[in-house]
Short mmCIF file of C-alpha atoms and ligand atoms in Angstrom, two decimals:
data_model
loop_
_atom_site.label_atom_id
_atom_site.label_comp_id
_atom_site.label_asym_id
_atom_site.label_seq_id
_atom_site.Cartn_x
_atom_site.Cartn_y
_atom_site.Cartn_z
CA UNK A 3 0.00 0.00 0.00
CA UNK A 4 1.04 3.56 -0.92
CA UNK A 5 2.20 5.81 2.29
CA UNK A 6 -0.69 8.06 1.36
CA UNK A 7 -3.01 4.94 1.11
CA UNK A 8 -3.60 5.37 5.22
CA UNK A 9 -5.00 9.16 4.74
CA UNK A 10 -7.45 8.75 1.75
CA UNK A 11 -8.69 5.42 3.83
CA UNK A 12 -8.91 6.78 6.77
CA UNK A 13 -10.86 10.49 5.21
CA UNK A 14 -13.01 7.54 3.60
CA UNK A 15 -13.63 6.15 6.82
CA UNK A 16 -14.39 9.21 8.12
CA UNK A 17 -16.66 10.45 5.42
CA UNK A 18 -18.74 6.41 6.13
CA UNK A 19 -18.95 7.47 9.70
CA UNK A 20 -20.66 10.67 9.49
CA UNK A 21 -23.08 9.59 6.82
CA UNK A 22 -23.76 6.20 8.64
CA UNK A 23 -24.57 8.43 11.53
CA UNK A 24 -26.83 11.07 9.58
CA UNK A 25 -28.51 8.25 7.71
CA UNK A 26 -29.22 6.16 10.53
CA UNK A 27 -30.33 9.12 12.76
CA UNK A 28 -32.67 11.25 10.81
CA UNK A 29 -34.07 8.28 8.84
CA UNK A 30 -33.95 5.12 10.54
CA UNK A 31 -35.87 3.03 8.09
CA UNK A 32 -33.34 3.49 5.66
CA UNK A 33 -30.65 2.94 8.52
CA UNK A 34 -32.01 -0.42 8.32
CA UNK A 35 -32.70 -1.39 5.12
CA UNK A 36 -28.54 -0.82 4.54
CA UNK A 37 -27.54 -2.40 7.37
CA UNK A 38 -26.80 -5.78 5.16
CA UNK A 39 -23.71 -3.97 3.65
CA UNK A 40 -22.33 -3.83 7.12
CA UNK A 41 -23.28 -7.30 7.66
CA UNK A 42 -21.55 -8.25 4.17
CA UNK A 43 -18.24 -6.51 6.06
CA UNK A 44 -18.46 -8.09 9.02
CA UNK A 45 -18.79 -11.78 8.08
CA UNK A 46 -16.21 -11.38 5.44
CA UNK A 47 -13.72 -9.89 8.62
CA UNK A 48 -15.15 -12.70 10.42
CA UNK A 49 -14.54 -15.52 7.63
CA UNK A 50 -10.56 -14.60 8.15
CA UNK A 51 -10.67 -15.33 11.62
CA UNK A 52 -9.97 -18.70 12.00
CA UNK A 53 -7.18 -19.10 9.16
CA UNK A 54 -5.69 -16.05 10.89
CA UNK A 55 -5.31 -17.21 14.25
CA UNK A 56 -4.46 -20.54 13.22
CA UNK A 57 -1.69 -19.18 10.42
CA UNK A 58 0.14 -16.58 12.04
CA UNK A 59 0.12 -18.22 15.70
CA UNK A 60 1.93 -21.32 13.67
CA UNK A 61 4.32 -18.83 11.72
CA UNK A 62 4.49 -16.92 14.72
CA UNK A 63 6.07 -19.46 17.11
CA UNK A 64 8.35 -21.46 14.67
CA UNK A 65 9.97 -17.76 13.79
CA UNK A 66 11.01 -17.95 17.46
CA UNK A 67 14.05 -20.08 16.25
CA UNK A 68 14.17 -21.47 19.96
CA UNK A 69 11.06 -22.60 21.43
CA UNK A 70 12.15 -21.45 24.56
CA UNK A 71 11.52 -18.35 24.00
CA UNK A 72 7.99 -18.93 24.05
CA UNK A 73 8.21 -18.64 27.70
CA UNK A 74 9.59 -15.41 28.33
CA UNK A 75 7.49 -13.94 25.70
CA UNK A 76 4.34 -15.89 26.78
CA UNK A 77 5.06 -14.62 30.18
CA UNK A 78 5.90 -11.07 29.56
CA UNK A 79 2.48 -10.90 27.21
CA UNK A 80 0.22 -12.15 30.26
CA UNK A 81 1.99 -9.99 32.85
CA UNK A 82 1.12 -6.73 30.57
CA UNK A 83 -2.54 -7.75 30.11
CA UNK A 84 -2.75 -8.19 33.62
CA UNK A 85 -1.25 -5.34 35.05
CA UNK A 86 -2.89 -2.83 32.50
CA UNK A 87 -6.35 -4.49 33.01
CA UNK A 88 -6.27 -4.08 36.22
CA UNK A 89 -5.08 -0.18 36.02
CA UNK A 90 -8.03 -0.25 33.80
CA UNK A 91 -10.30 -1.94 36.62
CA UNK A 92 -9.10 0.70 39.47
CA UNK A 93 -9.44 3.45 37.29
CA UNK A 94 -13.46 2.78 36.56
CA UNK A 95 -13.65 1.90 40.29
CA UNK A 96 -12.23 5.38 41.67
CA UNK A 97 -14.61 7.24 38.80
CA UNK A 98 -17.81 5.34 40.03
CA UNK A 99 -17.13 6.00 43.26
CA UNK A 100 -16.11 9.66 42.52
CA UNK A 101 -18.98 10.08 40.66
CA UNK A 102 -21.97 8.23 42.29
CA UNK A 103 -24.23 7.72 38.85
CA UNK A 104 -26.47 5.11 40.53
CA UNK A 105 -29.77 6.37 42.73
CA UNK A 106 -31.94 3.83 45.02
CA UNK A 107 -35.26 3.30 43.39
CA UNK A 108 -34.72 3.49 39.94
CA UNK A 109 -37.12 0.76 38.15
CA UNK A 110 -36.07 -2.14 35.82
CA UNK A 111 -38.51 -2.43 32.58
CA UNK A 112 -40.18 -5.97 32.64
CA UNK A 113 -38.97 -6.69 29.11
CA UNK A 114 -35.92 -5.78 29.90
CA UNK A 115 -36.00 -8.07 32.67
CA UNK A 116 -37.40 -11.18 30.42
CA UNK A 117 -34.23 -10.47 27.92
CA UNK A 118 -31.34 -10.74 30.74
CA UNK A 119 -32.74 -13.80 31.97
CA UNK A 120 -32.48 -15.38 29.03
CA UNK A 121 -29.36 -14.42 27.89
CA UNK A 122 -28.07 -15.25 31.23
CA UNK A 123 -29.10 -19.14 30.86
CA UNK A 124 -26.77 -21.60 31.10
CA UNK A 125 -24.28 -19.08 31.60
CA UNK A 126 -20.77 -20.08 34.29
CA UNK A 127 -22.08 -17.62 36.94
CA UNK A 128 -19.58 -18.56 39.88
CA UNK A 129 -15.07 -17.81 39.40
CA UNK A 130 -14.77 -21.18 39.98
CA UNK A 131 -17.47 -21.93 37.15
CA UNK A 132 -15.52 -19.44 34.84
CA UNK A 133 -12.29 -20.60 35.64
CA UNK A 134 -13.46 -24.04 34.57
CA UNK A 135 -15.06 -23.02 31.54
CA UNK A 136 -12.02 -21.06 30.85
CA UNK A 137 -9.15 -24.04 31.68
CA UNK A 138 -11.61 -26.85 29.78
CA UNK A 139 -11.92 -24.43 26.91
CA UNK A 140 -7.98 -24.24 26.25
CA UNK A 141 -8.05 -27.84 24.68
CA UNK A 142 -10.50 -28.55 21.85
CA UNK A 143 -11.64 -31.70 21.54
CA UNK A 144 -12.58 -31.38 17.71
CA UNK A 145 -10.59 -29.22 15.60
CA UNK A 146 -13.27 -28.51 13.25
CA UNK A 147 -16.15 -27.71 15.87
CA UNK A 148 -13.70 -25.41 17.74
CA UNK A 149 -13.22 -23.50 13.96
CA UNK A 150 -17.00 -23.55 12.65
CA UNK A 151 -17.71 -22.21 16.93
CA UNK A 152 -14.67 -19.45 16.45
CA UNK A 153 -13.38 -20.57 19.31
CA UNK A 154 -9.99 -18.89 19.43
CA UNK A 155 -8.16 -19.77 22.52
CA UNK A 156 -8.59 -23.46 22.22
CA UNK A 157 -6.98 -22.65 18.74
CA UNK A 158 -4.52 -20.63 19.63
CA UNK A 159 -3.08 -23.27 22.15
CA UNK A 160 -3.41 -25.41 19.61
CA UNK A 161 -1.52 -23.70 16.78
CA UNK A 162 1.33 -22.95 19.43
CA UNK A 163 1.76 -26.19 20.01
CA UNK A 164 1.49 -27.56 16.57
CA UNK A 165 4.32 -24.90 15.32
CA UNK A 166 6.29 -25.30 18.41
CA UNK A 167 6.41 -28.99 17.15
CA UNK A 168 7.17 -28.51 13.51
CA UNK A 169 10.10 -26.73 14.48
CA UNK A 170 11.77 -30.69 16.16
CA UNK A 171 11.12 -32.49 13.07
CA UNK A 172 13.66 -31.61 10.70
CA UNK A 173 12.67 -30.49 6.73
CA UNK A 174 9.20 -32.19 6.46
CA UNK A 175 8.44 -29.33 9.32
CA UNK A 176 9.89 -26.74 7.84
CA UNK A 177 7.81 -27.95 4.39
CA UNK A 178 4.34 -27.59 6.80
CA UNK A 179 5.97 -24.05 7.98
CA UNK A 180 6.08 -22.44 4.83
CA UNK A 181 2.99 -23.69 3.76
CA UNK A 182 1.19 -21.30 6.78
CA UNK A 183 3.59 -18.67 6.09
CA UNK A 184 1.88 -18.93 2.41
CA UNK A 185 -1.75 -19.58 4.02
CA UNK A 186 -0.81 -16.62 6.52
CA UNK A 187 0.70 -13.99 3.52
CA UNK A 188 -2.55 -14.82 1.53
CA UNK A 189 -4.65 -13.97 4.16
CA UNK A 190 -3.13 -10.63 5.12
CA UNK A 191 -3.41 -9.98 1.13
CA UNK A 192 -6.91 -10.12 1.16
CA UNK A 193 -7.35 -8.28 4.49
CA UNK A 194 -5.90 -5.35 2.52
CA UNK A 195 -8.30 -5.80 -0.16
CA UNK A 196 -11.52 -5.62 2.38
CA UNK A 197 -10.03 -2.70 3.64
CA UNK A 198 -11.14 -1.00 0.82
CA UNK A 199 -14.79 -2.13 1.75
CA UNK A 200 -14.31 -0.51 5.37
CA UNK A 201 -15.62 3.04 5.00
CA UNK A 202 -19.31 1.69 3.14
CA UNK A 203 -19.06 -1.29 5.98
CA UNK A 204 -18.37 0.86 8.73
CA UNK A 205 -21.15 3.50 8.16
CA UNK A 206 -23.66 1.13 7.07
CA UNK A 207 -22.67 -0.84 10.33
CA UNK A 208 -23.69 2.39 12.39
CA UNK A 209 -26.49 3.57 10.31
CA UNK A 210 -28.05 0.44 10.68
CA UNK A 211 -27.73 -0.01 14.93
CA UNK A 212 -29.02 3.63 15.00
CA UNK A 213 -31.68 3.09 12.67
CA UNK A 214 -32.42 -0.29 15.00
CA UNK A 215 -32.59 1.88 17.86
CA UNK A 216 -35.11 4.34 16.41
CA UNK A 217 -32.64 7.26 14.74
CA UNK A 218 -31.63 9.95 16.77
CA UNK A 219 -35.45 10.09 18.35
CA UNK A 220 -34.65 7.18 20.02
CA UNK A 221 -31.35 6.94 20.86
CA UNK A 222 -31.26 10.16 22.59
CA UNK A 223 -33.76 9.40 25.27
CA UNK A 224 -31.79 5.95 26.01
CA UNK A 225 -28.47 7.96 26.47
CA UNK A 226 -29.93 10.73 28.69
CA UNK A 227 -32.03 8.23 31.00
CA UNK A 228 -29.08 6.46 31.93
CA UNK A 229 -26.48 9.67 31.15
CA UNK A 230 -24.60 9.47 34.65
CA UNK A 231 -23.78 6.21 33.99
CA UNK A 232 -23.09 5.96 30.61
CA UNK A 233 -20.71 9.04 31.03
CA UNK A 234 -19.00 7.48 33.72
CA UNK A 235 -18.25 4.45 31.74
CA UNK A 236 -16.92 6.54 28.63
CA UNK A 237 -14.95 8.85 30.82
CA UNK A 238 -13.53 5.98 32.82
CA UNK A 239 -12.75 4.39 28.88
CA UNK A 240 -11.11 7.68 27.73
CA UNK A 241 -8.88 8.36 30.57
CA UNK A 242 -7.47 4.97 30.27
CA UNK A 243 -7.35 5.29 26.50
CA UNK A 244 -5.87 8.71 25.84
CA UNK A 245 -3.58 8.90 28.99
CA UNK A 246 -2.75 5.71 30.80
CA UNK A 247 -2.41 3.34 27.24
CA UNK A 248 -0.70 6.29 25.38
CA UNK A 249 2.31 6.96 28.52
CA UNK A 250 2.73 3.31 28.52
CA UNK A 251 3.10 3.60 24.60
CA UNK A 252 5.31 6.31 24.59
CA UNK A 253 7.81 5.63 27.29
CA UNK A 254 8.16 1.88 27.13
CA UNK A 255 6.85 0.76 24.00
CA UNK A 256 8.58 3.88 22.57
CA UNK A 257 6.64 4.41 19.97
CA UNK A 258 4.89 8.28 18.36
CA UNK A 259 1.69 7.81 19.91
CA UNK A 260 -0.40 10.10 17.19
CA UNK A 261 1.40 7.92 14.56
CA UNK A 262 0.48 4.42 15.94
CA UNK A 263 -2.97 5.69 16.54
CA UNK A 264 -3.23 6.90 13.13
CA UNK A 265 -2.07 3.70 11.48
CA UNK A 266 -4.67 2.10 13.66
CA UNK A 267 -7.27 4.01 12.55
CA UNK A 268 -9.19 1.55 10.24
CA UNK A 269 -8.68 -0.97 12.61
CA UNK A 270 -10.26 1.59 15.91
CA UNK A 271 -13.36 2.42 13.92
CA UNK A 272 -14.02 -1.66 12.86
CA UNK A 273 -13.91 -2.17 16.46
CA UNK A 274 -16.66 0.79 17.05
CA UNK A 275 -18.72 -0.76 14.26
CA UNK A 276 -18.92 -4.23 14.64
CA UNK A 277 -17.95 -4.34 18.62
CA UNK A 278 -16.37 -7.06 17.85
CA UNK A 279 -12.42 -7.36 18.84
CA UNK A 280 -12.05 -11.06 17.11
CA UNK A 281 -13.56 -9.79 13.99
CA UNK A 282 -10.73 -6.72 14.18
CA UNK A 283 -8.14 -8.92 14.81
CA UNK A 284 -7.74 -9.37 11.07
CA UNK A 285 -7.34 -5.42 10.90
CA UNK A 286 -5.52 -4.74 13.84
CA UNK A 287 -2.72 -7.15 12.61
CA UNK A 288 -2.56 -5.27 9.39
CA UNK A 289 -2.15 -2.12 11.16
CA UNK A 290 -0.06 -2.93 13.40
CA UNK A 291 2.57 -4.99 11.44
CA UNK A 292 1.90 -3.53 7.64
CA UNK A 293 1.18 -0.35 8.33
CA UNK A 294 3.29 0.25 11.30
CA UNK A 295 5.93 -1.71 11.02
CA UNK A 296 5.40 -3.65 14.70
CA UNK A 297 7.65 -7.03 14.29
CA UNK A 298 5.55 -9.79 12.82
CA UNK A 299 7.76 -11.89 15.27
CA UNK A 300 6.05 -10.31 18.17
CA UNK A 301 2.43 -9.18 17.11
CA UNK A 302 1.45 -12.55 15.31
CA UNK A 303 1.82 -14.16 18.81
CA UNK A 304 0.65 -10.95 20.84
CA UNK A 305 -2.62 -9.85 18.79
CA UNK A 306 -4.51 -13.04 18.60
CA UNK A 307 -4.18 -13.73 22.28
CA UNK A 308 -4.84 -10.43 22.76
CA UNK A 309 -7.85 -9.95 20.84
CA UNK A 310 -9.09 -13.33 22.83
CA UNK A 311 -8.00 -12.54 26.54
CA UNK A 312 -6.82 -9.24 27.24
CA UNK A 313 -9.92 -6.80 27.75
CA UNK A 314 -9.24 -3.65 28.87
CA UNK A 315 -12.29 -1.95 28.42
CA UNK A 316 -14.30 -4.73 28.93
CA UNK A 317 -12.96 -5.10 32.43
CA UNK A 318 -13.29 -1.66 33.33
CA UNK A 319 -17.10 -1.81 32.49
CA UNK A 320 -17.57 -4.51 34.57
CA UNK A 321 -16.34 -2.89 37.83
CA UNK A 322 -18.53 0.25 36.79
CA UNK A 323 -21.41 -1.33 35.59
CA UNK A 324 -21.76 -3.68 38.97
CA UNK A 325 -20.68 -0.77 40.97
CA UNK A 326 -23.46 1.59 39.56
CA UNK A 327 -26.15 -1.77 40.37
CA UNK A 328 -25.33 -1.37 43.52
CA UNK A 329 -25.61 2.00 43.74
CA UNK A 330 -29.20 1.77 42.16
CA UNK A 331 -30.07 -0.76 44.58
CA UNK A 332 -28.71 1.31 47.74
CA UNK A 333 -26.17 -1.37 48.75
CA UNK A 334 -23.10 -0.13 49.86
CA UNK A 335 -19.85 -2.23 49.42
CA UNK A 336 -17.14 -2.72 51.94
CA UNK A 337 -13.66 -1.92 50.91
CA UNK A 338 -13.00 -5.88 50.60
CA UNK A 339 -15.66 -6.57 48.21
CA UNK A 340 -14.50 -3.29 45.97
CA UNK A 341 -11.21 -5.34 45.66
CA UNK A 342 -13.15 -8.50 44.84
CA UNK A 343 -15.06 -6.51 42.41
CA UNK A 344 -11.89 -5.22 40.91
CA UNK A 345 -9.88 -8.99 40.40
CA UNK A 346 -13.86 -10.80 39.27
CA UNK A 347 -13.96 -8.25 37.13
CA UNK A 348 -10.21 -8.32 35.59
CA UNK A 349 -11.30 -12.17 35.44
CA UNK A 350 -14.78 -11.84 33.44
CA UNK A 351 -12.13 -9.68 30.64
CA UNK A 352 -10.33 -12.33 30.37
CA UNK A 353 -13.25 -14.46 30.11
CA UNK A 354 -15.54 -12.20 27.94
CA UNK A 355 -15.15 -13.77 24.36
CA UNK A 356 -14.12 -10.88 21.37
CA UNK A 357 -17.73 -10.88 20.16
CA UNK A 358 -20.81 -8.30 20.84
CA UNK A 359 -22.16 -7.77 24.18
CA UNK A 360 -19.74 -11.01 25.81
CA UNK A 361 -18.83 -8.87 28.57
CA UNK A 362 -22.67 -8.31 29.37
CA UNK A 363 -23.18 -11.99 30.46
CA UNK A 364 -19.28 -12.15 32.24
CA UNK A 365 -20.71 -9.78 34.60
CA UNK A 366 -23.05 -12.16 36.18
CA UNK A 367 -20.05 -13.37 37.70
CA UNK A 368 -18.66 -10.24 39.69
CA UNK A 369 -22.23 -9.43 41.00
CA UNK A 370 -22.34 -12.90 42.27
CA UNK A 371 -19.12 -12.78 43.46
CA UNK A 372 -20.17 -9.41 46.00
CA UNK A 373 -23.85 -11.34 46.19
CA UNK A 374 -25.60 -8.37 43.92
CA UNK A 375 -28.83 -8.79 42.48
CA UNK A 376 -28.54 -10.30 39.12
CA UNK A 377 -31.55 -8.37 37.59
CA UNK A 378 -29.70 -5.42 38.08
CA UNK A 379 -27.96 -5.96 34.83
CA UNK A 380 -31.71 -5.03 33.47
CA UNK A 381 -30.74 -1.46 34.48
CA UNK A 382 -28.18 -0.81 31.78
CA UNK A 383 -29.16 -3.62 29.02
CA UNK A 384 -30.93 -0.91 26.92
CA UNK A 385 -27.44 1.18 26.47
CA UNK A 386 -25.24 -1.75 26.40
CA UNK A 387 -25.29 -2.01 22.68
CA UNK A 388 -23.46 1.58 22.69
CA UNK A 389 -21.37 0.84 25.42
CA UNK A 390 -20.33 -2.01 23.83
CA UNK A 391 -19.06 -0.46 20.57
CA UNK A 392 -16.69 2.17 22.85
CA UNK A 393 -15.09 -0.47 25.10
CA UNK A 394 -14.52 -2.73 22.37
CA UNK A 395 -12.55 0.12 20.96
CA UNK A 396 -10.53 -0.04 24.27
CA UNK A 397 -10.10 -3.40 23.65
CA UNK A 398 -8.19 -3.27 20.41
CA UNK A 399 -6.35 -0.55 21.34
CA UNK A 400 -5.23 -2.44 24.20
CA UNK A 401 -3.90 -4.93 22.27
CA UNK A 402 -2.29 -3.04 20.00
CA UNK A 403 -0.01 -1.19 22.38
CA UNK A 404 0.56 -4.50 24.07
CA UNK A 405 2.21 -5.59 20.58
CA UNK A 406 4.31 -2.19 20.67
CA UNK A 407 5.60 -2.87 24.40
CA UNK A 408 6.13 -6.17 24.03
CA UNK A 409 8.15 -5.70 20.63
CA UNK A 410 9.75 -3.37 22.58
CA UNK A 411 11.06 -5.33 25.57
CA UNK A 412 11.85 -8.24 23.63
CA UNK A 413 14.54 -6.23 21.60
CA UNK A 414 15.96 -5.88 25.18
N1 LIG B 509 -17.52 -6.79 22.51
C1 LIG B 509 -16.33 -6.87 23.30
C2 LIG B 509 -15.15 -7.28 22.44
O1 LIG B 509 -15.31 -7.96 21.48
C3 LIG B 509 -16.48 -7.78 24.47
C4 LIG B 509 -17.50 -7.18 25.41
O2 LIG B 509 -17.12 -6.34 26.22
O3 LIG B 509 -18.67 -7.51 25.32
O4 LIG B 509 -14.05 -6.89 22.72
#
C-alpha cells in the first residue's frame, strides 16, 4: 500500500462514519434497510478469523528459532494484560465512586428483565465456574467444531503447540511451515483488499444499529435516561485510553503515539462498528505490522491472544457497571468486596469472548461474586449495545499497544 493509502482510507472512513450516523439518525428506516452492507463486512472480517489465528500463531512461534523463547514472551504478554487491566479496573472503580451515577429506586422495565434472563441461561455464573469453563476451553476436543464455533483460545493453544512442534522435526516441518507462512501472507493480502470495503461497511454498520434503535429520536432518550452512567463508563474508557495506554506507549513501548494511533485508525473504527475485537483482529494485525511496522515476530503471537484474553475496556465496564447496580439498589460495598469486584472483574475480561455484548453476560459473575442482584444488569441492558461499541474500541487498542511494548522489551 502507498504511504498516502492510510489518509485517503482513513478520510473515507471518516466520510462512512458521518453519513452512517446522519442516515441512521434522521431516517432510521433506511438505517435499516442498509444495514446488510455492514453485515456483508463483518462476516467477510469474520470468515478470516480462524485461518488467521491458526496461520500466524503457527508462523508466529516457529519464527522464534528457539522454542524457549515462548516462555519469556508468553510470560511477559500475560503480565502486561494483567497489570494494564487491572489499572483499567481501578481506574473505573475510583470514577464510580467519585462520581456516584447510581440512585436507590430506579425501576427495571419488565422486558428488559425477560431479555437478561435469558441471555443469562446456562451461563458459568460462579469464578470457579468461569475458571473451569475457561481451563476446559484451552483444549478442543474437535478441531473442526472449535473453527466452525470461532473458538480462538482453544486454537490458539493449539496452533502454538502444533508450530512449536514442527520446528523438532527436521525439513518435512519446515515444508508444513512455509505452507502457513503462504496460508498466513494470503490472508493478510486479502485483508488489505476488504479494507477498501471498510468506509461503506463501517457507516452502514452504524447507520443500521441507530436506525435499530429508532434514529436519533430514540437513541437520545436511552443515552440521557441512563447519562450518569453511561458518562461514567466513557470517561472511565477515555482516561485509560488517551492517557494511561498512550504513557505506557510512549515511554516503554517507545513508539509516536499520534502515529500508531493513526495507522490504527481503520482498525479503531471496525472495532466501534462491529464491537467485535475477534472480527478486528484481522485489521488490527494489518495495522499494526503492515502499516506500522510492529515485528511480525512479536504481534502474530501478541494480537490473537490479545484480541481473545486481554480486555481492557471490557474489564473496566464490569467494575462500573456492577458498581453503579449497587448504587441503584442502595447497597453499599465494603472496601473488601470493591477489591473483589476489581480482580472478578479483571477475570470476566479475560473471560468475555471478542464478540458483541460477551462482557454483558461475564458480569453475572462479579455481581455474584459481591452477592448483587442479578436483575440489576436489566438497568443498563438498553445502552449496552453503545457501550459495547466504545469499550470494544478499548479493547483493540489495548492490544495493539501490548504488541508495541512487548516488541519493545523483547529487543531488550
Ligand atoms: N464486545 C467486546 C469485544 O469484542 C467484548 C465485550 O465487552 O462484550 O471486545
Amino acid at each position: 500500500m502507498s504511504t498516502n493509502s492510510p489518509n485517503k482510507l482513513l478520510i473515507a472512513i471518516l466520510l462512512g462514519i458521518t453519513l452512517g450516523i446522519i442516515i441512521g439518525g434522521v431516517t432510521p428506516d433506511i438505517g435499516v434497510s442498509i444495514q446488510f452492507l455492514g453485515e456483508l463486512f463483518l462476516k467477510a472480517l469474520f470468515v478470516m478469523v480462524v485461518p488467521l489465528v491458526i496461520s500466524s500463531m503457527i508462523v508466529g512461534v516457529s519464527s522464534l528459532g528457539d522454542v524457549r523463547q515462548l516462555g519469556p514472551l508468553g510470560t511477559r504478554t500475560v503480565l502486561f494484560f494483567m497489570a494494564t487491566t487491572g489499572i483499567a479496573v481501578v481506574i473505573g472503580l475510583l470514577l464510580v465512586l467519585a462520581i456516584h451515577p447510581g440512585t436507590p429506586g430506579t425501576g427495571i422495565d419488565a422486558g428488559d428483565l425477560a431479555n437478561v434472563s435469558e441471555r443469562l441461561e446456562n451461563k458459568p455464573a460462579t469464578v470457579s465456574g468461569l475458571l473451569h469453563t475457561i481451563l476446559t476451553g484451552l483444549v478442543p476436543k474437535n478441531l473442526f467444531s472449535a473453527m466452525a464455533n470461532a473458538e480462538v483460545l482453544p486454537l490458539i493453544i493449539f496452533s502454538l503447540v502444533f508450530g512449536g512442534v514442527l520446528t523438532t522435526i527436521g525439513e518435512r516441518g519446515q515444508f508444513v511451515i512455509r505452507f502457513f507462512e503462504g496460508v498466513n501472507d494470503a490472508i493478510m493480502a486479502m485483508v488489505h483488499l476488504l479494507m477498501w470495503t471498510a468506509p461503506v461497511g463501517i457507516g452502514a454498520l452504524i447507520a443500521g444499529r441507530l436506525g435499530v434503535a429508532g434514529g436519533f429520536s430514540g437513541f437520545w432518550p436511552q443515552l440521557v435516561s441512563l447519562g450518569a452512567y453511561a458518562a461514567t463508563v466513557i470517561i472511565a474508557l477515555l482516561i485509560h485510553a488517551l492517557i494511561v495506554l498512550p504513557l505506557i506507549l510512549h515511554f516503554i513501548g517507545k513508539q509516536s503515539v499520534p502515529k500508531y494511533a493513526r495507522n490504527l485508525s481503520t482498525a479503531l473504527t471496525t472495532a466501534f462498528s462491529t464491537s467485535s475485537s475477534s472480527a478486528t483482529l484481522p485489521l488490527t494485525m494489518e495495522a499494526v505490522i503492515d502499516e506500522h511496522g510492529i515485528s511480525s515476530r512479536t504481534a502474530r503471537f501478541v494480537l490473537p491472544l490479545g484480541a481473545t484474553v486481554n480486555m481492557n475496556g471490557t474489564a473496566m465496564y464490569e467494575a462500573v457497571a456492577a458498581m453503579f447496580i449497587a448504587q441503584s439498589y442502595g447497597i453499599e460495598l465494603s472496601f473488601a468486596q470493591m477489591i473483589i469486584v476489581v480482580l472478578t472483574a479483571t477475570l470476566a475480561g479475560i473471560g468475555a469472548a471478542g464478540i458483541p455484548e460477551a462482557g454483558l453476560v461475564t458480569m453475572v459473575i462479579v455481581l455474584k461474586a459481591v452477592g448483587l442482584p442479578l436483575e440489576g444488569v436489566a438497568l443498563i441492558l438498553v445502552i449496552d449495545w453503545f457501550l459495547d461499541r466504545c469499550r470494544t474500541t478499548v479493547n483493540v487498542w489495548g492490544d495493539a499497544v501490548g504488541a508495541a511494548v512487548i516488541d519493545e522489551l523483547e529487543k531488550k
